[in-house]
Short mmCIF file of C-alpha atoms and ligand atoms in Angstrom, two decimals:
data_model
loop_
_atom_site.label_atom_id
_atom_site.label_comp_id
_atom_site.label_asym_id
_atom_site.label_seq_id
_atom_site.Cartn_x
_atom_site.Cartn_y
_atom_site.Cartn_z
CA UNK A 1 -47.58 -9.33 11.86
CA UNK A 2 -44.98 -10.76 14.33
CA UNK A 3 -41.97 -11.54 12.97
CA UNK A 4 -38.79 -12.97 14.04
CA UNK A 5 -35.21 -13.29 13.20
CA UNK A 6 -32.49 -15.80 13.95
CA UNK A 7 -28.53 -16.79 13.00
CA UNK A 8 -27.79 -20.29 12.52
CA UNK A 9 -24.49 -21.70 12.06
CA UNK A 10 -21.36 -20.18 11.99
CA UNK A 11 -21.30 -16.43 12.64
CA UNK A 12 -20.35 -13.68 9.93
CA UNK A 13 -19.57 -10.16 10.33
CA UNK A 14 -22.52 -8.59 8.47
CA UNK A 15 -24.98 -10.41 10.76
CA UNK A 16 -25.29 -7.37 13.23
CA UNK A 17 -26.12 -4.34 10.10
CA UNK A 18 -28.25 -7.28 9.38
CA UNK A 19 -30.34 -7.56 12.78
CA UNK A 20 -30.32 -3.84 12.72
CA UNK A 21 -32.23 -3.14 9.57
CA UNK A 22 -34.30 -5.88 10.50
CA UNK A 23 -35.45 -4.31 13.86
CA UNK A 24 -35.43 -0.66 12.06
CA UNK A 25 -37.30 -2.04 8.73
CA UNK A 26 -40.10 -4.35 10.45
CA UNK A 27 -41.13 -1.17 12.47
CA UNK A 28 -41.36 0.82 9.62
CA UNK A 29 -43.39 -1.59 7.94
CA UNK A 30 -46.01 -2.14 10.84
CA UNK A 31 -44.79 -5.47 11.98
CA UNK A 32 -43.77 -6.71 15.52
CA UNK A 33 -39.61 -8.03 15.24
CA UNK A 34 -38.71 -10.58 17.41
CA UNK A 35 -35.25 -11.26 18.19
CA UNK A 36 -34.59 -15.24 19.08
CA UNK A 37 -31.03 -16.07 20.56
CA UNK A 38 -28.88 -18.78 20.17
CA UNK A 39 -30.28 -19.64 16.43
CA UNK A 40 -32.09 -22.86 16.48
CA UNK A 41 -31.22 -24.11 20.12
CA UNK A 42 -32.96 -21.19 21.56
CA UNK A 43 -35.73 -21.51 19.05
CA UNK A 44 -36.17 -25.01 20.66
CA UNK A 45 -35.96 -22.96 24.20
CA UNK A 46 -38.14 -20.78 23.45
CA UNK A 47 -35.29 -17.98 24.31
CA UNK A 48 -37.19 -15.43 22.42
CA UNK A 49 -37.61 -11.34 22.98
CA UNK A 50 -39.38 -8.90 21.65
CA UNK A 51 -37.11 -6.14 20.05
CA UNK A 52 -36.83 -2.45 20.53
CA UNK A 53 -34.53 0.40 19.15
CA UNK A 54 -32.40 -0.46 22.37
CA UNK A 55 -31.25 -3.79 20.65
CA UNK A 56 -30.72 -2.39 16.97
CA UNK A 57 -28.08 0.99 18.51
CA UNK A 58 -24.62 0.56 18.51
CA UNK A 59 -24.40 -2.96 16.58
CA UNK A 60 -23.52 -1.73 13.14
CA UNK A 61 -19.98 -2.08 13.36
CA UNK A 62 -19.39 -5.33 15.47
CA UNK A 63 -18.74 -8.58 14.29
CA UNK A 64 -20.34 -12.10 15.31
CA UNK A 65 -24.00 -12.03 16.12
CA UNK A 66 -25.94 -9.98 19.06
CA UNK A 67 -28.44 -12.26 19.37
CA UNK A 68 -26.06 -15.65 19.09
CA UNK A 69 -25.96 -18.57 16.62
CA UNK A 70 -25.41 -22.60 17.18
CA UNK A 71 -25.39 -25.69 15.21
CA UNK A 72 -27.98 -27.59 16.62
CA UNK A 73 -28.20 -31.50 17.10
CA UNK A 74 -31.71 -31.93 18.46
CA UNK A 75 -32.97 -29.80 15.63
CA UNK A 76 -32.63 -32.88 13.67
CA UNK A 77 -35.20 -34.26 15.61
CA UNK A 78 -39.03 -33.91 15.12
CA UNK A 79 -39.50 -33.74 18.17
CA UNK A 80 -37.84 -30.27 19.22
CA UNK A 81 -38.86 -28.97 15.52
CA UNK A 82 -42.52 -29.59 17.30
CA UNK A 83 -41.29 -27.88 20.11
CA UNK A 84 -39.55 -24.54 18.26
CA UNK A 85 -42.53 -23.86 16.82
CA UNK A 86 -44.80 -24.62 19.81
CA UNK A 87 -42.46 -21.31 20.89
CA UNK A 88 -43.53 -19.72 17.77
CA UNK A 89 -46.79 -19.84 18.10
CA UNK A 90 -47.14 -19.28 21.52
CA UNK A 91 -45.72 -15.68 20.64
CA UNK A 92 -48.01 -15.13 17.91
CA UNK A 93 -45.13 -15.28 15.31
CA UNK A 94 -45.86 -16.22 12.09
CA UNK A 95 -42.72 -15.16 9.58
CA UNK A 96 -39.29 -16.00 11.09
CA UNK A 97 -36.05 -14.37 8.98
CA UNK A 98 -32.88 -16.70 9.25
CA UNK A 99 -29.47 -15.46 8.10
CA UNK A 100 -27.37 -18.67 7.96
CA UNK A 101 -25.53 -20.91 5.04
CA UNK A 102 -26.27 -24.27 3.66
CA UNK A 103 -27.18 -26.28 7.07
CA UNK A 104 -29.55 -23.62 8.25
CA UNK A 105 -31.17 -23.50 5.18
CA UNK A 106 -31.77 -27.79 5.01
CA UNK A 107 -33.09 -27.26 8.12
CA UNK A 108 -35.68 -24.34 7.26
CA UNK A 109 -36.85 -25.96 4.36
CA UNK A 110 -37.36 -29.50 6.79
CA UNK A 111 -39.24 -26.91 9.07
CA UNK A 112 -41.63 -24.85 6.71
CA UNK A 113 -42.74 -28.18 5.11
CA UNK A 114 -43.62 -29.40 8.58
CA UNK A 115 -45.08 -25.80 9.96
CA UNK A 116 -47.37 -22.97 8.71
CA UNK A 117 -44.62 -20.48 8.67
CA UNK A 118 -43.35 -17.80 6.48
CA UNK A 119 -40.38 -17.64 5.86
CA UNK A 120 -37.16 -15.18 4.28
CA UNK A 121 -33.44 -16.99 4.02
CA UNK A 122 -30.63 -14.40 4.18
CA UNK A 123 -27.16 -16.61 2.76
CA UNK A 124 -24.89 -15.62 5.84
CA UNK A 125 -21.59 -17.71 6.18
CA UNK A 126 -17.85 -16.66 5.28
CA UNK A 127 -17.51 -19.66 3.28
CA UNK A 128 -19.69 -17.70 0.11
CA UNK A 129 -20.91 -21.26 -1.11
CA UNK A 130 -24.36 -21.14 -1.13
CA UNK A 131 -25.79 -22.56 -4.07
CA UNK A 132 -27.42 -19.79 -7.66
CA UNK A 133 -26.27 -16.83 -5.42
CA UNK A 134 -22.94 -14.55 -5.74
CA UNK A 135 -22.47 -13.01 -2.54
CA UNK A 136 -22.97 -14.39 1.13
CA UNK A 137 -23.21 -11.92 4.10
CA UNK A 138 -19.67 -11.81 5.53
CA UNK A 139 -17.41 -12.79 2.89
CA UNK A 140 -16.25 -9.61 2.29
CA UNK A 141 -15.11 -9.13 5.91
CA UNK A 142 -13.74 -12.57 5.62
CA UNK A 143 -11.50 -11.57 2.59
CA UNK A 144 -9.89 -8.35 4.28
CA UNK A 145 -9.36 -10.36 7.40
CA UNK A 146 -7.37 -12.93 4.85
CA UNK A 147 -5.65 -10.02 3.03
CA UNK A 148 -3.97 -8.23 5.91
CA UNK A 149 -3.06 -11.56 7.42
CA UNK A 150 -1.09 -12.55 4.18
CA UNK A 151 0.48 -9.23 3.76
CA UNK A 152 1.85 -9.55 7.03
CA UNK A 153 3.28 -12.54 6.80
CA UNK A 154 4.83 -11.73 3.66
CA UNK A 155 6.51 -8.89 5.66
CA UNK A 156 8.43 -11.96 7.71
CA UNK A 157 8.62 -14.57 4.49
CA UNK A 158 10.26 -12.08 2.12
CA UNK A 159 12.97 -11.15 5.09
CA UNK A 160 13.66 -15.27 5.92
CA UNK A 161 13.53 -16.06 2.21
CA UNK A 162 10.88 -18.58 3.26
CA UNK A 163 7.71 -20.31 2.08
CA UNK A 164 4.48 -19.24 3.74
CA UNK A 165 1.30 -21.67 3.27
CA UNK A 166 -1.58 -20.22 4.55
CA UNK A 167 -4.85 -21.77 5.23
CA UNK A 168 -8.37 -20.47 4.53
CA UNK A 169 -11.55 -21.36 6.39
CA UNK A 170 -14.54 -22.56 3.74
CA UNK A 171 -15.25 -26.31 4.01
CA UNK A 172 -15.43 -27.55 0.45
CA UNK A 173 -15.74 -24.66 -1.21
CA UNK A 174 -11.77 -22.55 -2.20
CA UNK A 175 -13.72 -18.96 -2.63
CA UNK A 176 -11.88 -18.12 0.00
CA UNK A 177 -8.49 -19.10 -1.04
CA UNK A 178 -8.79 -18.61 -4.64
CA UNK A 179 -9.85 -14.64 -3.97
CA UNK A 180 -6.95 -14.65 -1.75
CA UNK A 181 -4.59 -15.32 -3.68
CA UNK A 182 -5.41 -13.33 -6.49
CA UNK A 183 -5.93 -10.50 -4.54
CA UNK A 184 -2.67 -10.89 -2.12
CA UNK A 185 -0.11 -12.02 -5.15
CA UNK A 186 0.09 -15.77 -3.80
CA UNK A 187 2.25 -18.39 -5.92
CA UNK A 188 0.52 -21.35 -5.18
CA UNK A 189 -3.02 -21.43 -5.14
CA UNK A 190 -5.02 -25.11 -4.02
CA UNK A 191 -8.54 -25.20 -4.03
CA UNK A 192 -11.19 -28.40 -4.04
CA UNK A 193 -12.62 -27.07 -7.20
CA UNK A 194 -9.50 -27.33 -9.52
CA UNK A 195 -7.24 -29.95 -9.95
CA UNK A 196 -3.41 -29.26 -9.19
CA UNK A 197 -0.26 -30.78 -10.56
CA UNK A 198 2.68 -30.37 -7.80
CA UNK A 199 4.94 -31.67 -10.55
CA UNK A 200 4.61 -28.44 -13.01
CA UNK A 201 4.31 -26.65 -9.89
CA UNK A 202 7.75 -27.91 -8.73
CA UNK A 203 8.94 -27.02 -12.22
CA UNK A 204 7.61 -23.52 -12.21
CA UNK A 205 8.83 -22.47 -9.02
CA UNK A 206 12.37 -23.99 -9.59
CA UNK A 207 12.92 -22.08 -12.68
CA UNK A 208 11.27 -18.52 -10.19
CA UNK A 209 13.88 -19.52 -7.69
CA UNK A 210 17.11 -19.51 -10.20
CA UNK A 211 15.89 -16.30 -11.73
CA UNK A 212 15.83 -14.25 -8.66
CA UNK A 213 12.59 -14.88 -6.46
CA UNK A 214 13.11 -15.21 -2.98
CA UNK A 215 10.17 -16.05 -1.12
CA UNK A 216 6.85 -17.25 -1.79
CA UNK A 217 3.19 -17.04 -0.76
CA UNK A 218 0.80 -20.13 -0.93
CA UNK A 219 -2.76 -20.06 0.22
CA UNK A 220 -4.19 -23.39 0.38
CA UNK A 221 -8.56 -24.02 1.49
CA UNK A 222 -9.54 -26.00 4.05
CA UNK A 223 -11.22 -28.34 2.22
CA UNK A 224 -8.11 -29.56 0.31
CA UNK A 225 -6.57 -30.77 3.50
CA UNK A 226 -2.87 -31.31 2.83
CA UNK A 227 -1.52 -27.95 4.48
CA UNK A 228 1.15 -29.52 6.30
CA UNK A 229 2.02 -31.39 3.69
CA UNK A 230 2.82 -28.89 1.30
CA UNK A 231 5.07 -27.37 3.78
CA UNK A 232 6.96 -30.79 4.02
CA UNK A 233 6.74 -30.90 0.07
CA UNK A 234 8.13 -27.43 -0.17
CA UNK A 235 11.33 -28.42 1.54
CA UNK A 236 11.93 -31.44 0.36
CA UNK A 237 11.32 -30.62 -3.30
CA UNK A 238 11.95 -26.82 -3.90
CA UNK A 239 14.31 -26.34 -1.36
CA UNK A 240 13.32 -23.34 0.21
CA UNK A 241 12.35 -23.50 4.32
CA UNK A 242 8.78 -23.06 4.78
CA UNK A 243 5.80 -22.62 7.80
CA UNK A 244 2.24 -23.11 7.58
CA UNK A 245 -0.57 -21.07 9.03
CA UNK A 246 -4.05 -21.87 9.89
CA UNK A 247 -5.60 -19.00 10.04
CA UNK A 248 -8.85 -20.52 11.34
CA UNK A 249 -11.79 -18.75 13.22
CA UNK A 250 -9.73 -15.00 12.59
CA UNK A 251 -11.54 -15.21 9.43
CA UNK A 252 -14.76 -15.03 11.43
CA UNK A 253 -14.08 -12.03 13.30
CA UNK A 254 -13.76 -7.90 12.52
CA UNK A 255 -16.32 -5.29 12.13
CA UNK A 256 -17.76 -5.67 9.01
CA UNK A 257 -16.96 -4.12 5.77
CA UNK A 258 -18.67 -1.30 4.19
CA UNK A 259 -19.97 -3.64 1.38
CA UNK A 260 -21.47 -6.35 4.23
CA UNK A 261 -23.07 -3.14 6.01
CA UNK A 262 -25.07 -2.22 2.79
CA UNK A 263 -25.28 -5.70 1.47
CA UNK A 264 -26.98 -6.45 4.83
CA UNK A 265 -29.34 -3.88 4.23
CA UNK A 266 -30.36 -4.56 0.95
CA UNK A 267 -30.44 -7.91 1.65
CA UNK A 268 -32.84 -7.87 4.61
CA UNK A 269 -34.92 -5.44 2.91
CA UNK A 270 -36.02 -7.36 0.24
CA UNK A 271 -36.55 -10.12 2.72
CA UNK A 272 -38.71 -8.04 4.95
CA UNK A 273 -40.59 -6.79 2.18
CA UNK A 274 -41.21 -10.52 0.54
CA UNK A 275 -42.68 -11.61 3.80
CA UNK A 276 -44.65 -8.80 3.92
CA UNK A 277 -46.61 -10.15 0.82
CA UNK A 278 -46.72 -13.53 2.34
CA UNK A 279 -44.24 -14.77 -0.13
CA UNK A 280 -41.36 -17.20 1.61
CA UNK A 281 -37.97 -17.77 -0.05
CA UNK A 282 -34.38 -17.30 -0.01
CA UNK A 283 -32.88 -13.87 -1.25
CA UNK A 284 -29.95 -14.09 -3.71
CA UNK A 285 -28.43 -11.94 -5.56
CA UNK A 286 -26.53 -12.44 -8.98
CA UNK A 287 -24.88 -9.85 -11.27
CA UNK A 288 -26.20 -6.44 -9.47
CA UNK A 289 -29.76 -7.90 -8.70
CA UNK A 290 -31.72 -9.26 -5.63
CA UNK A 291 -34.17 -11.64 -6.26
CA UNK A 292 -35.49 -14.66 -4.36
CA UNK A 293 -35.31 -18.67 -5.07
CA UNK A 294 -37.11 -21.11 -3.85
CA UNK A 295 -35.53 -23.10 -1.17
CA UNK A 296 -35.63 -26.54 -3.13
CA UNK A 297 -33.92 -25.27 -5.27
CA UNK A 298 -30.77 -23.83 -3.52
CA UNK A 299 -30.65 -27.01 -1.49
CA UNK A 300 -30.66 -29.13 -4.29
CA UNK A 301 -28.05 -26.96 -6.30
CA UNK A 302 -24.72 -26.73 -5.87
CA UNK A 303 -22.55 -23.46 -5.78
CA UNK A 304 -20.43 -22.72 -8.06
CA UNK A 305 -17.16 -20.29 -8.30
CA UNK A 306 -17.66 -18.38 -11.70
CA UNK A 307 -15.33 -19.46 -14.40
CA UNK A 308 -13.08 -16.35 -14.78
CA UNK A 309 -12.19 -16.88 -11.93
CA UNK A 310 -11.18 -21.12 -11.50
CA UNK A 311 -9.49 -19.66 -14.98
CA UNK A 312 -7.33 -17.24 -13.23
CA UNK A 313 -6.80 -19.93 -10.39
CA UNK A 314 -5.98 -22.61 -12.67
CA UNK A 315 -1.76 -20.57 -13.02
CA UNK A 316 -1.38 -20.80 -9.77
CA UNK A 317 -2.17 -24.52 -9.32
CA UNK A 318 0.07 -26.03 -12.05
O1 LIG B 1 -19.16 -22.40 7.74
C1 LIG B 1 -18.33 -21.43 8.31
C2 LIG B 1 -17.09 -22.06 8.87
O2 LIG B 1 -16.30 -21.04 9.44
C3 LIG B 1 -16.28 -22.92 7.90
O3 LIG B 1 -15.49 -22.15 7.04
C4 LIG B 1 -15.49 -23.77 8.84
O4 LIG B 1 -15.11 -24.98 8.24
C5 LIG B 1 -16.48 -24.01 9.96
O5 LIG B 1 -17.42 -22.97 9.90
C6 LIG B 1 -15.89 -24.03 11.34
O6 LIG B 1 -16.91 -24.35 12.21
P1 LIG B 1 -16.83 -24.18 13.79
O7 LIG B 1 -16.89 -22.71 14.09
O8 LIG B 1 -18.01 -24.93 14.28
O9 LIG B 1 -15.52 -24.77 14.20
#
């Protein structure tokens, strides 16, 4: 069987150990891999190569994607849908493995209900938000990125006695920020998923300030948008003089992590091996275990941060 693989979306270190096994594990399994570039724009371009053990050597440890990613428009359109798997076809490919997050997979499931093609879902993005599955390819790497950029700049906020706010990538979803601060000893916490109170906040930190702290750490997501505000806030109310950092597309970057190498592996694995029954799906994997979902029903789910956690986050938002 011919199979190929794609990233669509925004990159994530863990993408390359990914393409790697793929490449490695198809071969050892019989099947032709197929590498296509540029994710679903080059699908639609029919930029598609065969793969050898030339393109699977020396990617292990590099972020991004070898073989590229986009977020296409004209996907959207039936179209170019027609006309990616035209491409397909043509090739003789008949299984196609995409490592992407939410968007990618909308537009696989649009595609397999429209085309005779197998298909595996790897959940690839930093933001970890992909719905009845723990752990997205990348996320990892994304959270060591975070930690050594807040550990620096407590280095400079502890000397100027100043605030730091510090902004994670992750669209709606605070996994990002909420592991970040736990696991970098932030003050402030904001996510989208729990509801803050700057009063008791104002409160809290007052009372910190006359009892001998001197600095403080705040890590706010994306997706709560008011970042520049809470610096403004933090001077006018506490007091204490503050900056703000985006951290932005860093978070994307690095070779990945140990955990995203193997994760990768395990996760492409049972992909490769689903597809080699002729069953399609998304891999997930919750509590220890890989398994697979149906596509519906990630799409029509939404994901949620486990409880313990929004628990823990909860302090550091009041
Ligand atoms: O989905 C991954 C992500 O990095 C989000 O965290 C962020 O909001 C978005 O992509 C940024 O997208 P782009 O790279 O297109 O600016």
């Amino acid at each position: 069987m011919k199979v190929a693989i794609m990233c669509s979306g925004g990159d994530s270190s863990g993408m390359n150990p990914a393409i790697k096994r793929f490449i490695e594990y198809s071969f050892e399994l019989g099947f032709k891999p197929y590498l296509i570039y540029d994710g679903l724009e080059g699908m639609i371009d029919g930029n598609i190569k065969k793969a050898d053990y030339s393109d699977a050597a020396g990617i292990i440890f590099r972020g991004g994607t070898i073989i590229g990613s986009s977020r296409s428009k004209r996907f959207y359109e039936y179209e170019y849908r027609k006309k990616a798997y035209e491409n397909l076809k043509n090739k003789g490919i008949e299984a196609l493995m995409v490592l992407g997050g939410n968007g990618s997979f909308k537009a696989l499931d649009v595609f397999s209900k429209e085309f005779p093609v197998l298909y595996s879902g790897i959940p690839a993005t930093i933001d970890n938000d992909i719905a009845l599955n723990e752990y997205t390819l990348g996320t990892d790497t994304a959270l060591n990125v975070i930690r050594h950029a807040c550990d620096e700049i407590r280095d400079t906020s502890s000397s100027f006695r100043r605030g730091s706010i510090i902004e994670t990538m992750g669209r709606e979803c605070g996994y990002l920020a909420l592991v970040s601060a736990l696991s970098s000893g932030a003050e402030i916490c904001l996510v989208p998923e729990i509801e803050f109170n700057l009063s008791s906040i104002k409160k809290r930190l007052i009372k910190e300030f006359k009892e001998g702290r001197r600095y403080l750490i705040a890590i706010v997501a994306e997706g709560v948008g008011i970042t520049h505000y809470l610096k403004e806030w933090l001077e006018r109310e506490i007091g204490i003089e503050s900056r703000a950092t985006v951290l932005g597309h860093v978070q994307r970057g690095g070779s990945p992590t140990v955990f995203d190498r193997l994760m990768a592996y395990e996760f492409v694995t049972i992909g490769l091996e689903n597809l080699s029954k002729g069953i399609s799906g998304v891999v997930v994997y919750n509590n220890g275990n890989f398994g697979l979902k149906d596509i519906d029903e990630i799409n029509a789910a939404k994901y949620q941060i486990k409880p313990m956690l929004l628990k823990f986050g909860e302090r550091l938002a009041n």
